[in-house]
mmCIF file with all atom_site columns, C-alpha atoms in Angstrom:
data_model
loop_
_atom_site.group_PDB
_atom_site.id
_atom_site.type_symbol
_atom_site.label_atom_id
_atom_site.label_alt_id
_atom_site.label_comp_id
_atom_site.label_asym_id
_atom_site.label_entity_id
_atom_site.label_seq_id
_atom_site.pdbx_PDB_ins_code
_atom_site.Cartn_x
_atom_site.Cartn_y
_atom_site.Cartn_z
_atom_site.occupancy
_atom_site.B_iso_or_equiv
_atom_site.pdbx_formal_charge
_atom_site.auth_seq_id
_atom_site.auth_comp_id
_atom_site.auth_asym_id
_atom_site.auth_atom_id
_atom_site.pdbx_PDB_model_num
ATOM 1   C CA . UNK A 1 1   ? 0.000   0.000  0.000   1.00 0.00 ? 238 UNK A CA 1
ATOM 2   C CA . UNK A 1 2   ? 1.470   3.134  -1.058  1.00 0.00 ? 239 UNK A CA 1
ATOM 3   C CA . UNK A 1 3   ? 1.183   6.805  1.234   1.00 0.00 ? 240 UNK A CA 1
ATOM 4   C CA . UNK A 1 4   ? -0.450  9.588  -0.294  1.00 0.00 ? 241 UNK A CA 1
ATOM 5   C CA . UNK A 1 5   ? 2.672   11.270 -0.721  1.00 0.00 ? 242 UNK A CA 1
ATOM 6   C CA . UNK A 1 6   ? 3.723   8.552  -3.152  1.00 0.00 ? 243 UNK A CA 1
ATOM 7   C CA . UNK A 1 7   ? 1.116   8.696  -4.787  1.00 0.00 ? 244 UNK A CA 1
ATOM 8   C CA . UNK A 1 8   ? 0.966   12.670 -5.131  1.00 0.00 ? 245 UNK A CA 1
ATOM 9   C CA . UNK A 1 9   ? 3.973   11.753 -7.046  1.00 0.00 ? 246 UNK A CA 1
ATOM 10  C CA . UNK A 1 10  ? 2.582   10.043 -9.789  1.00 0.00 ? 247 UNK A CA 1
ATOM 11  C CA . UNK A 1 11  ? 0.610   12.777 -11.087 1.00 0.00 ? 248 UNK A CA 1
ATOM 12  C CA . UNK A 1 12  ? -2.431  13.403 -12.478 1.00 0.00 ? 249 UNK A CA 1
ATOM 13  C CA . UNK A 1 13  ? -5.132  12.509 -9.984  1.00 0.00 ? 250 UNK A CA 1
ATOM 14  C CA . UNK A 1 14  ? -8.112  10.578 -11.111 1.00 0.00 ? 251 UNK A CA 1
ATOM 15  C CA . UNK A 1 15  ? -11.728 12.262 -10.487 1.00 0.00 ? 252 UNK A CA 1
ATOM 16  C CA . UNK A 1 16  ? -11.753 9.742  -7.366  1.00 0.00 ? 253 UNK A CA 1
ATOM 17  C CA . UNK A 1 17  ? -9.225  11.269 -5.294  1.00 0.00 ? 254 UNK A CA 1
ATOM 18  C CA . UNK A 1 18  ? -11.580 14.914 -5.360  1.00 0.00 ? 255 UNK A CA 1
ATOM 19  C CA . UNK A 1 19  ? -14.501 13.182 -3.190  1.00 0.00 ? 256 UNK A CA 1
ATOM 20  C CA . UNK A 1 20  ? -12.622 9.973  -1.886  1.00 0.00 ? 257 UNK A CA 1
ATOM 21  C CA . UNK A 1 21  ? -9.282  8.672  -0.653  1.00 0.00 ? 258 UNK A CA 1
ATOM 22  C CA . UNK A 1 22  ? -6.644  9.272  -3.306  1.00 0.00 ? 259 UNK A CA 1
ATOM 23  C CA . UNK A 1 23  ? -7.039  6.911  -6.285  1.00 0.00 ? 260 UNK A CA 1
ATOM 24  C CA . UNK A 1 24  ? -3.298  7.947  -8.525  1.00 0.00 ? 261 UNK A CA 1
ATOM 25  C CA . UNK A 1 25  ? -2.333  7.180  -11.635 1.00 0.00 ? 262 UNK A CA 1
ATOM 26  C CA . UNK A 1 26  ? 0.744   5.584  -12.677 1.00 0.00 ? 263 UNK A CA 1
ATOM 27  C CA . UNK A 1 27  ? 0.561   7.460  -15.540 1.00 0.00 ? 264 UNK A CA 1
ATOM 28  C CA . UNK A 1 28  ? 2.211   10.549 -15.476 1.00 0.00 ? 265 UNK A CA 1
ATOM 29  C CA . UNK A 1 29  ? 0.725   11.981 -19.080 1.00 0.00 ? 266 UNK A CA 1
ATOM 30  C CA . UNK A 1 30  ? -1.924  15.162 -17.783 1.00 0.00 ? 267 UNK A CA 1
ATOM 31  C CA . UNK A 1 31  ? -3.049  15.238 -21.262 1.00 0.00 ? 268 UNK A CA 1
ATOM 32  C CA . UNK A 1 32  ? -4.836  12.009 -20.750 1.00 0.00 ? 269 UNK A CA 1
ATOM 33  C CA . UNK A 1 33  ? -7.356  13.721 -18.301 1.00 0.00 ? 270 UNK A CA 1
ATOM 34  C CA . UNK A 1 34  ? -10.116 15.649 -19.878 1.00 0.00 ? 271 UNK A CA 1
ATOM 35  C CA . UNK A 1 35  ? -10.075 19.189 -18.135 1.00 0.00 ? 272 UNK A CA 1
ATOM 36  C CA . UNK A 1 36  ? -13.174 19.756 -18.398 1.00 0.00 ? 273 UNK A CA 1
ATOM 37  C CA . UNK A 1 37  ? -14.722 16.651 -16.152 1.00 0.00 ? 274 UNK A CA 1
ATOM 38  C CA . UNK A 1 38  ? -13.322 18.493 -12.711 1.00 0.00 ? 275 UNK A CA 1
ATOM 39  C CA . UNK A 1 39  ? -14.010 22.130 -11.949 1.00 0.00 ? 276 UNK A CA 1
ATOM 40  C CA . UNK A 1 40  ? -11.412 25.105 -12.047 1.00 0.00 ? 277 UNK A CA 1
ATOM 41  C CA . UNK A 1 41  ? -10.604 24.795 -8.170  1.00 0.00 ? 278 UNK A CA 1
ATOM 42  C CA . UNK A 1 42  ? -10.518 21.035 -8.294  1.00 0.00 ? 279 UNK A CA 1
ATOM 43  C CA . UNK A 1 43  ? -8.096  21.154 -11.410 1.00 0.00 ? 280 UNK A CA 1
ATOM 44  C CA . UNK A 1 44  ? -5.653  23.896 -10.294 1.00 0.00 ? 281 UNK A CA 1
ATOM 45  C CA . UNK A 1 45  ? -5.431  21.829 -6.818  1.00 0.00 ? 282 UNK A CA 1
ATOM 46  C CA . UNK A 1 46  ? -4.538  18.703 -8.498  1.00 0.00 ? 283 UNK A CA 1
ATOM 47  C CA . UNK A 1 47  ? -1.926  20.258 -10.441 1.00 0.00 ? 284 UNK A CA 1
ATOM 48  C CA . UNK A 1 48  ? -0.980  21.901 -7.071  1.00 0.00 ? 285 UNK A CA 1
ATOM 49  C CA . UNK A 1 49  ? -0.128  18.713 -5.956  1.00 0.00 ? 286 UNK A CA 1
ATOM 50  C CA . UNK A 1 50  ? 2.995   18.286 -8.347  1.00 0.00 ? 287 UNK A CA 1
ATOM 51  C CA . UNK A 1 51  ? 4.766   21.276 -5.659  1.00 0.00 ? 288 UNK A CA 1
ATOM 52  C CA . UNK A 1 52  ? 4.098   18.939 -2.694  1.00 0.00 ? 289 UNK A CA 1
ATOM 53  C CA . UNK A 1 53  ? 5.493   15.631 -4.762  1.00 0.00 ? 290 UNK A CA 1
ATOM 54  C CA . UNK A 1 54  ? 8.539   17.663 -5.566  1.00 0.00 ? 291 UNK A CA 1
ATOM 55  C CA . UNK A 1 55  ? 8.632   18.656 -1.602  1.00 0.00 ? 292 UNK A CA 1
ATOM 56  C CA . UNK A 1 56  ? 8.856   14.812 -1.121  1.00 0.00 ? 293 UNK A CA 1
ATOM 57  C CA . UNK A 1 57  ? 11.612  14.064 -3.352  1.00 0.00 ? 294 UNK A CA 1
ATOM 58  C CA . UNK A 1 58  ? 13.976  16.627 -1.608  1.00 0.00 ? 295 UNK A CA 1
ATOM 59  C CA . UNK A 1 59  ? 13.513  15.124 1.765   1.00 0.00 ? 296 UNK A CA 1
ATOM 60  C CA . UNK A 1 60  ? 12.781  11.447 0.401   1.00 0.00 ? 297 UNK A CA 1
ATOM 61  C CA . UNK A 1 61  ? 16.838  10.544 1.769   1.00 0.00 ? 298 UNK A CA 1
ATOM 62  C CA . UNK A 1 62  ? 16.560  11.714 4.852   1.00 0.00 ? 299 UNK A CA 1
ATOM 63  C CA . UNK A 1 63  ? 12.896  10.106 5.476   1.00 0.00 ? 300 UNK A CA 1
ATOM 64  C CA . UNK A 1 64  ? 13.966  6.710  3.799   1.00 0.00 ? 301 UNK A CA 1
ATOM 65  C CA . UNK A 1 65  ? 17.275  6.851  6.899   1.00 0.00 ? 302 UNK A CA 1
ATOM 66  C CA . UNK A 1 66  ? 14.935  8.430  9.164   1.00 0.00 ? 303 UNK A CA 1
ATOM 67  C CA . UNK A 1 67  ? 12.787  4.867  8.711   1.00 0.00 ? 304 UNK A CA 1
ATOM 68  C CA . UNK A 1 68  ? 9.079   4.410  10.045  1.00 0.00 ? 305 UNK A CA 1
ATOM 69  C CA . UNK A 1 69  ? 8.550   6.892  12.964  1.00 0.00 ? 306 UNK A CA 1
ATOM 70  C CA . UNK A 1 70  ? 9.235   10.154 10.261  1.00 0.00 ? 307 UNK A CA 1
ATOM 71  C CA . UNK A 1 71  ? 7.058   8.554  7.502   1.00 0.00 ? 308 UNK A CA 1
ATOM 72  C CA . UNK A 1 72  ? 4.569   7.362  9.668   1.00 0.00 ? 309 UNK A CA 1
ATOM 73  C CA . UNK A 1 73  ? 4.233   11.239 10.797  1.00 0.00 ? 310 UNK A CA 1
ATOM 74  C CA . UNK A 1 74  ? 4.275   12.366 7.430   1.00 0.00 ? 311 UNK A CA 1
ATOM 75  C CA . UNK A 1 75  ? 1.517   9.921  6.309   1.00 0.00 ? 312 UNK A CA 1
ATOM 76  C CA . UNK A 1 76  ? -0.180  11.042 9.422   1.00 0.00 ? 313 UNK A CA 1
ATOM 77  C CA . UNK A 1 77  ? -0.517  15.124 8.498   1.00 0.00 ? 314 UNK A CA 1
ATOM 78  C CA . UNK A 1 78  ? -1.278  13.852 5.011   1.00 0.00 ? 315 UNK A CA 1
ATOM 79  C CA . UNK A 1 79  ? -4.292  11.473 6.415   1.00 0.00 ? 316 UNK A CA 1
ATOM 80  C CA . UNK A 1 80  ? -5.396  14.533 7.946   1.00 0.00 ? 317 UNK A CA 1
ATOM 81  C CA . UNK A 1 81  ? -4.830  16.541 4.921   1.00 0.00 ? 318 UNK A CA 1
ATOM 82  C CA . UNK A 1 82  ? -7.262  14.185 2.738   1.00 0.00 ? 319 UNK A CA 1
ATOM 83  C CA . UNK A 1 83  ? -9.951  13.628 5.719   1.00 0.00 ? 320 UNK A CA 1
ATOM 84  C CA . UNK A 1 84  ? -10.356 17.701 5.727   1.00 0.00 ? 321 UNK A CA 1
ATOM 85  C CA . UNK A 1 85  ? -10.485 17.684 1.698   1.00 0.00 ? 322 UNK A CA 1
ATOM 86  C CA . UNK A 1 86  ? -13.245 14.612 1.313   1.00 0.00 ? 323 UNK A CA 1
ATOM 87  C CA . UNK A 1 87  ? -15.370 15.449 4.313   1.00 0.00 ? 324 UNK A CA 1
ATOM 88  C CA . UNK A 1 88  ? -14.918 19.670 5.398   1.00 0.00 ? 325 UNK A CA 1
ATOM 89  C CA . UNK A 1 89  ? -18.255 21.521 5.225   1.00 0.00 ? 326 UNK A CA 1
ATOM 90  C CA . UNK A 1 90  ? -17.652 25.098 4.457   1.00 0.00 ? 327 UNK A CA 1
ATOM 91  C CA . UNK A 1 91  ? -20.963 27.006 5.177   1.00 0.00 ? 328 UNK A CA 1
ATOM 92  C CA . UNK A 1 92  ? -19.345 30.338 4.396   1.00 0.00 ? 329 UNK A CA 1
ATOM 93  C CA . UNK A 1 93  ? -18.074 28.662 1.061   1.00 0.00 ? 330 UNK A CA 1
ATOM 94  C CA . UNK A 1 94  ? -14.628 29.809 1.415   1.00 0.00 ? 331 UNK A CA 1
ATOM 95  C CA . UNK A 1 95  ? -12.984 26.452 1.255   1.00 0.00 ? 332 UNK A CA 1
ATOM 96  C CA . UNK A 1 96  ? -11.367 25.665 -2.077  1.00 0.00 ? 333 UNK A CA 1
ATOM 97  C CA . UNK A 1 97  ? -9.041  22.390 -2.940  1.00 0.00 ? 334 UNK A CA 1
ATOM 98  C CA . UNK A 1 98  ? -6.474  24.759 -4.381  1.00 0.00 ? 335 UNK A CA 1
ATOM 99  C CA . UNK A 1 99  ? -6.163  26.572 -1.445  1.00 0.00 ? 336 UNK A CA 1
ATOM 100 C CA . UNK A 1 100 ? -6.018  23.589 0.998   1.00 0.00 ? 337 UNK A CA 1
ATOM 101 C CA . UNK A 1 101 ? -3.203  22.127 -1.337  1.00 0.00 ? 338 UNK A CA 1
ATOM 102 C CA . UNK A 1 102 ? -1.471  25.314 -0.648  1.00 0.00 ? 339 UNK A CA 1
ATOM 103 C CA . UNK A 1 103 ? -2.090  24.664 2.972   1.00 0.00 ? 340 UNK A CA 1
ATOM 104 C CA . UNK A 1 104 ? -0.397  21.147 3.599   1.00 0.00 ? 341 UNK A CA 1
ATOM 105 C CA . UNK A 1 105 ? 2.387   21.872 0.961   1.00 0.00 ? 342 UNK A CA 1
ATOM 106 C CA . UNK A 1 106 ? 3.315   25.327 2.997   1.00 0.00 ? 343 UNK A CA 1
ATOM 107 C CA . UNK A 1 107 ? 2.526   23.986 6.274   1.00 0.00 ? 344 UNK A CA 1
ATOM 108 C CA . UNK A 1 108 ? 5.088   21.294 5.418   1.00 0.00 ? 345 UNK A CA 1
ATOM 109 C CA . UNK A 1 109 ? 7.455   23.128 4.036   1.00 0.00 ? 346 UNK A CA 1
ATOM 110 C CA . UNK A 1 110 ? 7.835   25.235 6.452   1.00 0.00 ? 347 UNK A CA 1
ATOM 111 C CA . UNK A 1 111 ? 7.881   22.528 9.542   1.00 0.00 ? 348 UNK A CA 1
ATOM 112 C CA . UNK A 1 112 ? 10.577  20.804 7.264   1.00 0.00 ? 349 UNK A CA 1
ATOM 113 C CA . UNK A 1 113 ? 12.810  24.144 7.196   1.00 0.00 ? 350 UNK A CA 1
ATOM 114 C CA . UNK A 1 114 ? 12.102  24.497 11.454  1.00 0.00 ? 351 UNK A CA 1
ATOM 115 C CA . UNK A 1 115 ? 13.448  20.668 11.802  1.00 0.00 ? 352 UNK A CA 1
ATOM 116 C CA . UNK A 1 116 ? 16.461  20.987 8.821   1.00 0.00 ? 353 UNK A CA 1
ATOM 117 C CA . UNK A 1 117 ? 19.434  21.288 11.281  1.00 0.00 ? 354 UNK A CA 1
ATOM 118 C CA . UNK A 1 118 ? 18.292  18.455 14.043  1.00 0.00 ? 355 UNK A CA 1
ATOM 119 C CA . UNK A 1 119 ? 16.614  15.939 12.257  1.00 0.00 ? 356 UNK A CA 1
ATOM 120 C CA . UNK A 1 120 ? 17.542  16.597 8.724   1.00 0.00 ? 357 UNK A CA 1
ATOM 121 C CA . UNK A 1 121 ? 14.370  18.211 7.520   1.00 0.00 ? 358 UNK A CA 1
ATOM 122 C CA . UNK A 1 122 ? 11.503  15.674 8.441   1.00 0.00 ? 359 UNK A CA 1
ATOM 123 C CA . UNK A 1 123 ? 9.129   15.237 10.817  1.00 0.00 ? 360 UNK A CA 1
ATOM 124 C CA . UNK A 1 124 ? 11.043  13.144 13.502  1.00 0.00 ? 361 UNK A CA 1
ATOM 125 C CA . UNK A 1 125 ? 8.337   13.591 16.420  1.00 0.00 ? 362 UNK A CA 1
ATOM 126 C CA . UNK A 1 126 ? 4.917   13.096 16.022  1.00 0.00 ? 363 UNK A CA 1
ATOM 127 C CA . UNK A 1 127 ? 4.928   16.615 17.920  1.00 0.00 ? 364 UNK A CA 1
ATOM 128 C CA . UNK A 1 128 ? 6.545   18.255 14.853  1.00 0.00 ? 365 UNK A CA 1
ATOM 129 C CA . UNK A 1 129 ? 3.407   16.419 12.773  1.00 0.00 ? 366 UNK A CA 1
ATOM 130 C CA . UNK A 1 130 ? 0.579   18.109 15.239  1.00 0.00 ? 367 UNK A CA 1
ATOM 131 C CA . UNK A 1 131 ? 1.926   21.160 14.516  1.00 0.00 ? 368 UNK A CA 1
ATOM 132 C CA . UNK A 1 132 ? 1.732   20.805 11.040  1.00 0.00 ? 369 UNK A CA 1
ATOM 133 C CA . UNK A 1 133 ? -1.574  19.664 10.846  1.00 0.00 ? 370 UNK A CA 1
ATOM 134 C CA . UNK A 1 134 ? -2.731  22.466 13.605  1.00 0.00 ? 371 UNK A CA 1
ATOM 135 C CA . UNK A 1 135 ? -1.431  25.207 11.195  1.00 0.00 ? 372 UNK A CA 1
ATOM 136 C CA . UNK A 1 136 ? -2.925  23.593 8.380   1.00 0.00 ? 373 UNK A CA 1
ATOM 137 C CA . UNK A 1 137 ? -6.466  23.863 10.260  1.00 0.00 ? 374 UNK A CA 1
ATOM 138 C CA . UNK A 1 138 ? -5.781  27.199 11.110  1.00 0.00 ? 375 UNK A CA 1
ATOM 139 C CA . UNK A 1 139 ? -5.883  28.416 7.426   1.00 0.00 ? 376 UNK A CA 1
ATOM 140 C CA . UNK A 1 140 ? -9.603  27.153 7.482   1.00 0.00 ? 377 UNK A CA 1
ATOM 141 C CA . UNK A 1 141 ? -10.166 30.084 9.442   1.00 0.00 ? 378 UNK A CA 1
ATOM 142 C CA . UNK A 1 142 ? -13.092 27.867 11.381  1.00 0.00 ? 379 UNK A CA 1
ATOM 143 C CA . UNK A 1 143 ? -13.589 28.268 15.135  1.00 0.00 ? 380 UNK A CA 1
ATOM 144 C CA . UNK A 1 144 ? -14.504 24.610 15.537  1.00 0.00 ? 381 UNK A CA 1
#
């Protein structure tokens, strides 16, 4: 079973991964997807998701020495990640899958930079992972 992370990496998404868990291709050809099935947001998020597969790649060294307690964290924001982009009710209709791509890959990206110097740029403590996924919820703006 891959992690969503390796999966972001085989760009495009199929129309499954917008309303369930993330169903990837293998195939990395965007041209095979007709545009015009998914909606502007939905589209621009997906192709969003290239910046957070290129985000793995740089740290995919020090995650593969790191072993099972950094990728377990990362799979653990990016559970998170997907649960909030299947399942979030907006009622102020704010929420949009382009910006909550921008979300995890920032929220990452900058924990990553924070943990660079003592744990080579992953998420070593499952600390370091809450905090990614509590800033992450934060740019929902929702009090709940």
């Amino acid at each position: 079973k891959r992690t969503f992370g390796e999966r972001a990496r085989d760009f495009p998404l199929t129309v499954a991964s917008i309303s369930a868990p993330p169903v990837l291709s293998t195939t990395p050809n965007r041209d095979a997807y007709d545009e015009s099935m998914f909606t502007t947001d939905a589209w621009q998020g997906m192709l969003k998701l290239k910046e957070y597969a290129t985000l793995l790649e740089e740290i995919e060294k020090e995650e593969t020495e790191c072993g099972d307690i950094c990728t377990g964290n990362r799979e653990y924001v990016e559970e998170a990640w997907q649960i909030v982009a299947t399942e979030y009710y907006d009622a102020r209709n704010t929420f949009s899958q382009t910006g909550w791509v921008d979300a995890l890959t920032s929220s990452m990206r900058r924990a990553l930079i924070r943990t660079r110097k003592a744990h080579g740029g992953v998420l070593y403590t499952r600390e370091q992972a809450y905090d990614v996924v509590r800033t992450m919820m934060l740019t929902l703006g929702d009090k709940y």
